[in-house]
Amino acid sequence: MVIPKEILKMLGVEHDEDVVLELKKALYGLKQAGRLWNRLMHKTLVEIGQQQSAVNAFFEKLEEFSFKDLGRASEFLGMQVVDDDEHGYDLDQEVMILETLKDHGMEKSNGVQIPIGPDWNEVRGSEGEKLPVTGSGDIISVRELQSLVGV
């Protein structure tokens, strides 16, 4: 396209290579017009030395799979997910903690503030009896204790 010299002066440039024109007419036509436009653009870019990114191949591979939008996540890997538009995401494990307490018969126990005060830093009663390997009655076993702390 040839741009008249008067227009170039009005735009403040000397050569038409320094101007980018905006196409104000939509490209309507056949159903495959978009595909044809893409092929022409790809061919032109390759001819001037551009290379197609590996990202394109990745997205083409993704098209082999079907995806479904399940909306915002509410639970992920046992964690409760709360989305706050102002502060971002909040993850907590309240459900898992309550299940663990229930599994070990501690659902009615009272919580304490952490960290425990400095008066509890001493080891008390360390010369007492060790925990049994298997529990009996009210006595907790080593395996139950390991399960509680995640070992």
PDB file of C-alpha atoms in Angstrom, residues 32-41:
ATOM      1  CA  GLN A  32     -11.677 -21.476   7.190  1.00  0.00           C
ATOM      2  CA  ALA A  33     -10.635 -17.813   6.880  1.00  0.00           C
ATOM      3  CA  GLY A  34      -8.984 -17.916  10.311  1.00  0.00           C
ATOM      4  CA  ARG A  35      -7.039 -21.046   9.435  1.00  0.00           C
ATOM      5  CA  LEU A  36      -5.959 -19.598   6.078  1.00  0.00           C
ATOM      6  CA  TRP A  37      -4.843 -16.401   7.782  1.00  0.00           C
ATOM      7  CA  ASN A  38      -2.838 -18.436  10.297  1.00  0.00           C
ATOM      8  CA  ARG A  39      -1.146 -20.447   7.529  1.00  0.00           C
ATOM      9  CA  LEU A  40      -0.248 -17.281   5.605  1.00  0.00           C
ATOM     10  CA  MET A  41       1.113 -15.612   8.751  1.00  0.00           C
TER      11      MET A  41
END
